[in-house]
Amino acid sequence: MNFTQNSNPIRWIIIIISFLIISIILWNTYTFFQIFKNEERIKMNLWATAQKTLINAEENTEVDLPLQIFNNNTTIPLILTENDSIINYVNIDEEIIKDKTSALEYLNELKKENEPIKIIYAPGKFQKLYYGDSSLIDKLKYYPIALSLIIVLCGILIYNFYLSHKVASQNKLWAGMAKETAHQIGTPLSSLIGWSEILKLENIEESITFEIEKDIERLQTITDRFSKIGSEPKLELKDVVELTCESYNYLISRLSNQIEFSFKAPSKPIPILLNPTLHSWTIENLVKNSVDAMKGRGKLHLEIEEDSHYVKIKVTDTGGGIPKKEFQRIFETGFTTKKRGWGLGLSLTKRIVEEYHKGTIKVLQSEIGKGTTMQISLKKT
């Protein structure tokens, strides 16, 4: 309980600290960038001074230092111009300089990167030194972007971890509730079985005890369903047509008589790996969901088709339809459009179909005011 109460402030503290660390890293990166830019400006000023010294050199002028300055520049690209003509270049591909158009474009790029240095070597005579950023500066430019991408990816991973952990916790909770429900139903169910046997001995009308036994059997099926949630169910090779038909017929006799039911399926058996109890639950959820969508009045059609790889079970109703933006949301735990309901039916159905039976379920088509078709696809053996 304490952890739940304190988790929100702790989360915000972690977020704030992370933001501060990121801000410090980005600020230091910017500071380093400016320091390197200033150092390169100083190097270019020295290069310009060396160039001026060589232009004005006489026989006794010491040129070793200017030449050493020239030779030490191995990373910074530069172009030296006089009267708008290129007279020298360093650390630039010769092919670029040979092509006048490419050379002019490259020069314009250098003009945008840094302010040129003016070299006045005589009254009224000067040269201009244009230079670009070194490879180190170029790398530092992209460092904040790379860092930001890493942070975003880490954030996505953390969010996915948190989400998956939350979903796992919810699944564990629902599984626990389902098993506890099965356990709680088991006790009164045993008593009902006993009372049913007593009623038989009392010579009660056979039709009454027969209906009671059918309802007891139904309760046993429900208990069995809930007990299987959260555990790996046993799959059996069963005729999907027969199982689906049995579940469908059972529901028809217990649902609204204002609904026109119809069923279409291949006349031959189609054996596939299924858990009969859970498959029955799947059909029941889809049919009841369709009945609710029609508000107890309309047409409901269940059809089974097959191709070379899959068996497809389609449930079509004439209900209110589903907006396209909610095609995926209807399978989320807790999502419901009903005033009463937990929003678990389709979520459990999806889990049964996809996790246990290794199939797929989707809204095949839906039109507002006209109805919806849901489709389950199961692999054939």
CSV table of C-alpha atoms in Angstrom, one decimal:
chain,number,residue,atom,x,y,z
A,1,MET,CA,0.0,0.0,0.0
A,2,ASN,CA,2.8,2.4,0.9
A,3,PHE,CA,4.6,1.7,-2.4
A,4,THR,CA,1.4,2.6,-4.3
A,5,GLN,CA,1.1,5.8,-2.5
A,6,ASN,CA,4.7,6.8,-2.9
A,7,SER,CA,5.3,5.5,-6.4
A,8,ASN,CA,4.0,8.6,-8.2
A,9,PRO,CA,6.3,11.1,-6.3
A,10,ILE,CA,9.3,8.7,-6.8
A,11,ARG,CA,8.5,8.5,-10.5
A,12,TRP,CA,8.5,12.3,-10.8
A,13,ILE,CA,11.8,12.6,-8.9
A,14,ILE,CA,13.4,10.1,-11.3
A,15,ILE,CA,12.1,12.0,-14.3
A,16,ILE,CA,13.4,15.4,-12.9
A,17,ILE,CA,16.8,13.9,-12.1
A,18,SER,CA,17.0,12.3,-15.6
A,19,PHE,CA,16.0,15.6,-17.2
A,20,LEU,CA,18.7,17.5,-15.2
A,21,ILE,CA,21.4,14.9,-16.2
A,22,ILE,CA,20.4,15.2,-19.9
A,23,SER,CA,20.5,19.0,-19.6
A,24,ILE,CA,24.0,19.0,-18.1
A,25,ILE,CA,25.2,16.6,-20.8
A,26,LEU,CA,23.8,18.8,-23.6
A,27,TRP,CA,25.1,22.0,-21.9
A,28,ASN,CA,28.6,20.5,-21.6
A,29,THR,CA,28.4,19.4,-25.3
A,30,TYR,CA,27.5,22.9,-26.3
A,31,THR,CA,30.4,24.3,-24.2
A,32,PHE,CA,32.9,21.9,-25.7
A,33,PHE,CA,31.6,22.8,-29.1
A,34,GLN,CA,32.2,26.6,-28.5
A,35,ILE,CA,35.7,25.9,-27.0
A,36,PHE,CA,36.7,23.9,-30.1
A,37,LYS,CA,35.2,26.6,-32.4
A,38,ASN,CA,37.3,29.3,-30.6
A,39,GLU,CA,40.4,27.1,-30.8
A,40,GLU,CA,40.0,26.6,-34.5
A,41,ARG,CA,39.5,30.3,-34.9
A,42,ILE,CA,42.8,30.9,-33.1
A,43,LYS,CA,44.5,28.4,-35.4
A,44,MET,CA,43.2,30.1,-38.5
A,45,ASN,CA,44.3,33.5,-37.2
A,46,LEU,CA,47.8,32.0,-36.7
A,47,TRP,CA,47.6,30.5,-40.3
A,48,ALA,CA,46.6,34.0,-41.6
A,49,THR,CA,49.5,35.6,-39.7
A,50,ALA,CA,51.9,32.9,-41.1
A,51,GLN,CA,50.5,33.7,-44.7
A,52,LYS,CA,51.1,37.4,-44.2
A,53,THR,CA,54.6,36.7,-43.0
A,54,LEU,CA,55.4,34.6,-46.0
A,55,ILE,CA,54.0,37.2,-48.4
A,56,ASN,CA,56.2,40.0,-46.9
A,57,ALA,CA,59.2,37.7,-46.3
A,58,GLU,CA,62.7,38.9,-47.3
A,59,GLU,CA,65.9,37.1,-47.6
A,60,ASN,CA,66.7,37.2,-43.9
A,61,THR,CA,63.1,36.5,-42.7
A,62,GLU,CA,62.7,33.4,-40.6
A,63,VAL,CA,60.0,31.2,-42.3
A,64,ASP,CA,60.4,27.9,-40.3
A,65,LEU,CA,57.6,28.8,-37.9
A,66,PRO,CA,55.1,29.9,-40.6
A,67,LEU,CA,55.8,26.7,-42.6
A,68,GLN,CA,55.3,24.6,-39.4
A,69,ILE,CA,52.0,26.3,-38.8
A,70,PHE,CA,50.9,25.4,-42.4
A,71,ASN,CA,52.0,21.8,-42.0
A,72,ASN,CA,50.2,21.3,-38.7
A,73,ASN,CA,46.8,22.0,-40.2
A,74,THR,CA,45.6,18.6,-41.3
A,75,THR,CA,41.9,18.8,-40.3
A,76,ILE,CA,40.5,22.2,-41.0
A,77,PRO,CA,39.4,22.8,-44.7
A,78,LEU,CA,40.3,26.3,-46.0
A,79,ILE,CA,40.3,28.4,-49.1
A,80,LEU,CA,42.4,31.5,-49.6
A,81,THR,CA,41.1,34.1,-52.1
A,82,GLU,CA,42.4,37.3,-53.6
A,83,ASN,CA,40.2,39.6,-55.7
A,84,ASP,CA,37.5,36.9,-55.6
A,85,SER,CA,39.8,34.3,-57.1
A,86,ILE,CA,41.0,31.1,-55.3
A,87,ILE,CA,44.7,31.2,-54.9
A,88,ASN,CA,45.2,28.4,-52.4
A,89,TYR,CA,43.3,25.6,-50.6
A,90,VAL,CA,44.1,23.1,-47.9
A,91,ASN,CA,42.3,19.8,-46.8
A,92,ILE,CA,39.9,19.9,-49.8
A,93,ASP,CA,39.5,17.4,-52.5
A,94,GLU,CA,41.4,18.6,-55.6
A,95,GLU,CA,38.5,17.4,-57.9
A,96,ILE,CA,36.2,20.0,-56.2
A,97,ILE,CA,38.6,22.9,-56.8
A,98,LYS,CA,39.2,21.9,-60.5
A,99,ASP,CA,35.5,22.2,-61.2
A,100,LYS,CA,34.6,25.9,-61.0
A,101,THR,CA,30.9,25.3,-60.1
A,102,SER,CA,31.8,22.8,-57.4
A,103,ALA,CA,34.5,25.1,-56.0
A,104,LEU,CA,32.1,28.1,-55.9
A,105,GLU,CA,29.5,26.0,-54.1
A,106,TYR,CA,32.1,24.8,-51.6
A,107,LEU,CA,33.3,28.3,-51.0
A,108,ASN,CA,29.7,29.5,-50.3
A,109,GLU,CA,29.4,26.7,-47.7
A,110,LEU,CA,32.5,27.9,-46.0
A,111,LYS,CA,31.2,31.4,-45.9
A,112,LYS,CA,28.1,30.2,-44.0
A,113,GLU,CA,30.1,28.2,-41.5
A,114,ASN,CA,32.6,30.8,-40.2
A,115,GLU,CA,33.4,34.5,-40.5
A,116,PRO,CA,36.3,35.0,-43.0
A,117,ILE,CA,39.7,36.3,-41.8
A,118,LYS,CA,41.0,39.3,-43.7
A,119,ILE,CA,44.8,39.3,-44.4
A,120,ILE,CA,46.1,42.8,-45.2
A,121,TYR,CA,49.7,42.4,-46.4
A,122,ALA,CA,50.1,45.8,-48.0
A,123,PRO,CA,48.2,49.1,-48.2
A,124,GLY,CA,45.1,48.4,-50.3
A,125,LYS,CA,46.1,44.8,-50.8
A,126,PHE,CA,44.5,41.9,-48.9
A,127,GLN,CA,43.5,38.3,-49.1
A,128,LYS,CA,40.5,36.5,-47.5
A,129,LEU,CA,40.7,33.2,-45.6
A,130,TYR,CA,37.6,31.1,-45.6
A,131,TYR,CA,37.5,28.0,-43.4
A,132,GLY,CA,35.1,25.3,-42.4
A,133,ASP,CA,34.7,23.1,-39.4
A,134,SER,CA,37.1,20.2,-38.8
A,135,SER,CA,35.8,16.6,-38.6
A,136,LEU,CA,35.8,16.8,-34.8
A,137,ILE,CA,33.5,19.8,-34.9
A,138,ASP,CA,31.2,18.0,-37.4
A,139,LYS,CA,31.0,15.0,-35.1
A,140,LEU,CA,30.1,17.2,-32.1
A,141,LYS,CA,27.3,18.7,-34.2
A,142,TYR,CA,25.5,15.4,-34.4
A,143,TYR,CA,26.3,14.3,-30.8
A,144,PRO,CA,23.3,16.0,-29.2
A,145,ILE,CA,21.0,14.5,-31.9
A,146,ALA,CA,22.5,11.0,-31.3
A,147,LEU,CA,22.2,11.5,-27.5
A,148,SER,CA,18.6,12.6,-27.9
A,149,LEU,CA,17.8,9.5,-30.0
A,150,ILE,CA,19.4,7.3,-27.4
A,151,ILE,CA,17.3,9.0,-24.7
A,152,VAL,CA,14.1,8.6,-26.7
A,153,LEU,CA,14.9,4.9,-27.4
A,154,CYS,CA,15.6,4.3,-23.7
A,155,GLY,CA,12.4,6.1,-22.8
A,156,ILE,CA,10.4,3.8,-25.2
A,157,LEU,CA,12.1,0.7,-23.8
A,158,ILE,CA,11.3,1.8,-20.2
A,159,TYR,CA,7.7,2.6,-21.2
A,160,ASN,CA,7.3,-0.8,-22.9
A,161,PHE,CA,8.8,-2.5,-19.9
A,162,TYR,CA,6.4,-0.7,-17.6
A,163,LEU,CA,3.4,-1.4,-19.9
A,164,SER,CA,4.3,-5.1,-20.2
A,165,HIS,CA,4.8,-5.3,-16.5
A,166,LYS,CA,1.4,-3.7,-15.9
A,167,VAL,CA,-0.3,-6.0,-18.4
A,168,ALA,CA,1.4,-9.0,-16.8
A,169,SER,CA,0.2,-7.9,-13.4
A,170,GLN,CA,-3.3,-7.4,-14.7
A,171,ASN,CA,-3.3,-10.9,-16.3
A,172,LYS,CA,-2.0,-12.4,-13.1
A,173,LEU,CA,-4.8,-10.6,-11.2
A,174,TRP,CA,-7.5,-11.8,-13.7
A,175,ALA,CA,-6.2,-15.3,-13.6
A,176,GLY,CA,-6.3,-15.3,-9.8
A,177,MET,CA,-9.8,-14.0,-9.7
A,178,ALA,CA,-10.9,-16.6,-12.3
A,179,LYS,CA,-9.5,-19.5,-10.3
A,180,GLU,CA,-11.0,-18.1,-7.1
A,181,THR,CA,-14.4,-17.8,-8.8
A,182,ALA,CA,-14.1,-21.4,-10.0
A,183,HIS,CA,-13.3,-22.4,-6.4
A,184,GLN,CA,-16.2,-20.5,-4.9
A,185,ILE,CA,-18.7,-21.8,-7.5
A,186,GLY,CA,-17.6,-25.4,-6.7
A,187,THR,CA,-19.1,-25.5,-3.2
A,188,PRO,CA,-22.7,-24.6,-4.0
A,189,LEU,CA,-22.5,-26.6,-7.2
A,190,SER,CA,-21.8,-29.8,-5.2
A,191,SER,CA,-24.9,-29.1,-3.1
A,192,LEU,CA,-27.0,-28.5,-6.2
A,193,ILE,CA,-25.9,-31.9,-7.6
A,194,GLY,CA,-27.0,-33.5,-4.3
A,195,TRP,CA,-30.3,-31.8,-4.3
A,196,SER,CA,-30.9,-32.9,-7.9
A,197,GLU,CA,-30.5,-36.5,-6.8
A,198,ILE,CA,-32.9,-36.0,-3.9
A,199,LEU,CA,-35.5,-34.5,-6.3
A,200,LYS,CA,-35.2,-37.6,-8.5
A,201,LEU,CA,-36.0,-39.8,-5.5
A,202,GLU,CA,-39.1,-37.6,-4.7
A,203,ASN,CA,-40.6,-38.5,-8.1
A,204,ILE,CA,-40.6,-34.9,-9.3
A,205,GLU,CA,-41.6,-34.5,-12.9
A,206,GLU,CA,-38.8,-35.7,-15.1
A,207,SER,CA,-38.7,-32.6,-17.4
A,208,ILE,CA,-38.0,-30.4,-14.3
A,209,THR,CA,-35.1,-32.5,-13.1
A,210,PHE,CA,-33.8,-32.8,-16.7
A,211,GLU,CA,-33.6,-28.9,-17.0
A,212,ILE,CA,-32.0,-28.6,-13.6
A,213,GLU,CA,-29.4,-31.1,-14.6
A,214,LYS,CA,-28.7,-29.2,-17.8
A,215,ASP,CA,-28.2,-26.0,-15.8
A,216,ILE,CA,-25.9,-27.9,-13.3
A,217,GLU,CA,-23.9,-29.2,-16.3
A,218,ARG,CA,-23.7,-25.6,-17.6
A,219,LEU,CA,-22.4,-24.4,-14.2
A,220,GLN,CA,-19.8,-27.2,-14.2
A,221,THR,CA,-18.7,-26.0,-17.7
A,222,ILE,CA,-18.4,-22.4,-16.5
A,223,THR,CA,-16.4,-23.6,-13.5
A,224,ASP,CA,-14.1,-25.6,-15.8
A,225,ARG,CA,-13.6,-22.5,-18.0
A,226,PHE,CA,-12.6,-20.2,-15.1
A,227,SER,CA,-10.2,-22.9,-13.7
A,228,LYS,CA,-8.4,-23.0,-17.1
A,229,ILE,CA,-7.6,-19.2,-17.1
A,230,GLY,CA,-3.9,-18.6,-16.4
A,231,SER,CA,-2.8,-22.2,-17.1
A,232,GLU,CA,-1.9,-24.1,-20.3
A,233,PRO,CA,-5.1,-25.9,-21.4
A,234,LYS,CA,-5.0,-29.4,-23.0
A,235,LEU,CA,-5.7,-29.3,-26.7
A,236,GLU,CA,-7.6,-32.2,-28.3
A,237,LEU,CA,-8.2,-33.1,-31.9
A,238,LYS,CA,-11.9,-32.3,-32.2
A,239,ASP,CA,-14.5,-31.6,-34.9
A,240,VAL,CA,-14.8,-27.8,-34.9
A,241,VAL,CA,-18.1,-28.0,-36.8
A,242,GLU,CA,-19.7,-30.2,-34.2
A,243,LEU,CA,-18.4,-28.3,-31.2
A,244,THR,CA,-19.4,-24.9,-32.7
A,245,CYS,CA,-22.9,-26.2,-33.6
A,246,GLU,CA,-23.4,-27.6,-30.0
A,247,SER,CA,-22.5,-24.3,-28.4
A,248,TYR,CA,-24.6,-22.3,-30.8
A,249,ASN,CA,-27.7,-24.5,-30.4
A,250,TYR,CA,-27.4,-24.4,-26.6
A,251,LEU,CA,-27.4,-20.6,-26.8
A,252,ILE,CA,-30.3,-20.3,-29.2
A,253,SER,CA,-32.7,-22.0,-26.8
A,254,ARG,CA,-31.7,-19.6,-24.0
A,255,LEU,CA,-31.6,-16.2,-25.9
A,256,SER,CA,-34.2,-13.8,-27.1
A,257,ASN,CA,-36.9,-15.4,-29.3
A,258,GLN,CA,-37.0,-12.1,-31.2
A,259,ILE,CA,-33.7,-12.9,-32.8
A,260,GLU,CA,-33.6,-14.9,-36.1
A,261,PHE,CA,-30.8,-17.4,-35.8
A,262,SER,CA,-29.2,-19.1,-38.8
A,263,PHE,CA,-26.2,-21.5,-39.2
A,264,LYS,CA,-24.2,-22.6,-42.1
A,265,ALA,CA,-21.3,-25.1,-42.1
A,266,PRO,CA,-19.6,-27.8,-44.2
A,267,SER,CA,-21.4,-31.2,-44.0
A,268,LYS,CA,-18.1,-33.0,-43.3
A,269,PRO,CA,-16.2,-33.0,-40.0
A,270,ILE,CA,-13.2,-30.6,-39.7
A,271,PRO,CA,-10.8,-31.9,-37.0
A,272,ILE,CA,-8.5,-29.4,-35.5
A,273,LEU,CA,-6.6,-29.0,-32.2
A,274,LEU,CA,-8.9,-27.3,-29.7
A,275,ASN,CA,-9.8,-27.2,-26.1
A,276,PRO,CA,-13.6,-27.9,-26.2
A,277,THR,CA,-14.4,-25.9,-23.0
A,278,LEU,CA,-12.6,-22.8,-24.1
A,279,HIS,CA,-13.8,-23.0,-27.7
A,280,SER,CA,-17.4,-23.1,-26.4
A,281,TRP,CA,-16.7,-20.0,-24.3
A,282,THR,CA,-15.3,-18.3,-27.4
A,283,ILE,CA,-18.5,-18.9,-29.4
A,284,GLU,CA,-20.7,-18.0,-26.4
A,285,ASN,CA,-18.9,-14.6,-26.0
A,286,LEU,CA,-19.2,-13.7,-29.7
A,287,VAL,CA,-22.8,-14.7,-29.9
A,288,LYS,CA,-23.8,-12.9,-26.7
A,289,ASN,CA,-21.8,-9.8,-27.8
A,290,SER,CA,-23.8,-9.8,-31.1
A,291,VAL,CA,-27.1,-10.2,-29.2
A,292,ASP,CA,-26.2,-7.3,-27.0
A,293,ALA,CA,-25.3,-5.2,-30.0
A,294,MET,CA,-28.8,-5.9,-31.5
A,295,LYS,CA,-30.4,-5.2,-28.1
A,296,GLY,CA,-32.2,-8.6,-28.3
A,297,ARG,CA,-33.8,-8.1,-31.7
A,298,GLY,CA,-32.4,-8.8,-35.2
A,299,LYS,CA,-30.7,-11.4,-37.2
A,300,LEU,CA,-27.7,-13.5,-36.2
A,301,HIS,CA,-25.8,-15.7,-38.6
A,302,LEU,CA,-22.9,-18.1,-37.8
A,303,GLU,CA,-21.0,-19.5,-40.7
A,304,ILE,CA,-18.0,-21.9,-40.9
A,305,GLU,CA,-15.8,-21.9,-43.9
A,306,GLU,CA,-12.6,-23.6,-44.7
A,307,ASP,CA,-9.7,-23.3,-47.2
A,308,SER,CA,-6.5,-25.3,-47.6
A,309,HIS,CA,-4.9,-23.8,-44.4
A,310,TYR,CA,-7.6,-22.3,-42.2
A,311,VAL,CA,-11.0,-22.8,-40.7
A,312,LYS,CA,-12.9,-19.5,-40.5
A,313,ILE,CA,-15.8,-18.9,-38.1
A,314,LYS,CA,-17.9,-15.8,-38.9
A,315,VAL,CA,-20.5,-14.3,-36.6
A,316,THR,CA,-22.7,-11.7,-38.3
A,317,ASP,CA,-25.3,-9.5,-36.6
A,318,THR,CA,-27.6,-6.7,-37.6
A,319,GLY,CA,-26.6,-4.5,-34.6
A,320,GLY,CA,-25.5,-0.9,-34.4
A,321,GLY,CA,-22.0,-1.5,-35.9
A,322,ILE,CA,-18.5,-0.5,-34.7
A,323,PRO,CA,-16.6,2.6,-35.7
A,324,LYS,CA,-13.5,1.8,-37.6
A,325,LYS,CA,-11.3,3.5,-35.1
A,326,GLU,CA,-12.5,1.1,-32.4
A,327,PHE,CA,-11.8,-2.2,-34.4
A,328,GLN,CA,-8.7,-2.9,-32.2
A,329,ARG,CA,-9.9,-1.2,-29.0
A,330,ILE,CA,-12.9,-3.6,-28.5
A,331,PHE,CA,-10.4,-6.4,-27.7
A,332,GLU,CA,-8.7,-4.3,-24.9
A,333,THR,CA,-9.4,-5.3,-21.3
A,334,GLY,CA,-11.9,-3.0,-19.7
A,335,PHE,CA,-13.2,-1.5,-23.0
A,336,THR,CA,-17.0,-1.6,-23.2
A,337,THR,CA,-19.8,0.5,-24.7
A,338,LYS,CA,-22.4,-1.0,-22.3
A,339,LYS,CA,-23.7,0.8,-19.3
A,340,ARG,CA,-23.2,-2.5,-17.4
A,341,GLY,CA,-20.2,-4.7,-18.0
A,342,TRP,CA,-16.6,-5.2,-17.2
A,343,GLY,CA,-15.3,-5.2,-20.8
A,344,LEU,CA,-13.7,-8.7,-20.4
A,345,GLY,CA,-15.7,-10.8,-22.9
A,346,LEU,CA,-13.9,-10.0,-26.1
A,347,SER,CA,-10.6,-9.6,-24.3
A,348,LEU,CA,-10.8,-13.2,-23.0
A,349,THR,CA,-12.0,-14.4,-26.4
A,350,LYS,CA,-8.9,-12.8,-28.0
A,351,ARG,CA,-6.7,-14.5,-25.5
A,352,ILE,CA,-8.3,-17.9,-25.9
A,353,VAL,CA,-8.1,-17.7,-29.7
A,354,GLU,CA,-4.6,-16.3,-30.1
A,355,GLU,CA,-2.7,-17.6,-27.0
A,356,TYR,CA,-4.3,-21.0,-26.5
A,357,HIS,CA,-5.6,-21.9,-30.0
A,358,LYS,CA,-2.9,-20.1,-31.9
A,359,GLY,CA,-5.4,-18.4,-34.2
A,360,THR,CA,-6.5,-14.9,-35.0
A,361,ILE,CA,-9.7,-12.9,-34.3
A,362,LYS,CA,-10.7,-9.6,-35.9
A,363,VAL,CA,-13.6,-7.4,-37.0
A,364,LEU,CA,-14.0,-8.5,-40.6
A,365,GLN,CA,-16.4,-5.7,-41.5
A,366,SER,CA,-18.7,-3.4,-39.8
A,367,GLU,CA,-21.1,-0.6,-40.8
A,368,ILE,CA,-22.8,1.8,-38.5
A,369,GLY,CA,-26.5,1.1,-38.2
A,370,LYS,CA,-26.3,-2.1,-40.3
A,371,GLY,CA,-24.2,-4.6,-38.3
A,372,THR,CA,-20.9,-6.3,-37.8
A,373,THR,CA,-19.1,-9.5,-38.8
A,374,MET,CA,-16.5,-11.0,-36.5
A,375,GLN,CA,-14.1,-13.6,-37.8
A,376,ILE,CA,-12.0,-16.3,-36.1
A,377,SER,CA,-9.3,-18.0,-38.1
A,378,LEU,CA,-7.9,-21.3,-36.8
A,379,LYS,CA,-5.1,-23.4,-38.4
A,380,LYS,CA,-6.0,-26.8,-39.8
A,381,THR,CA,-4.0,-29.8,-38.7
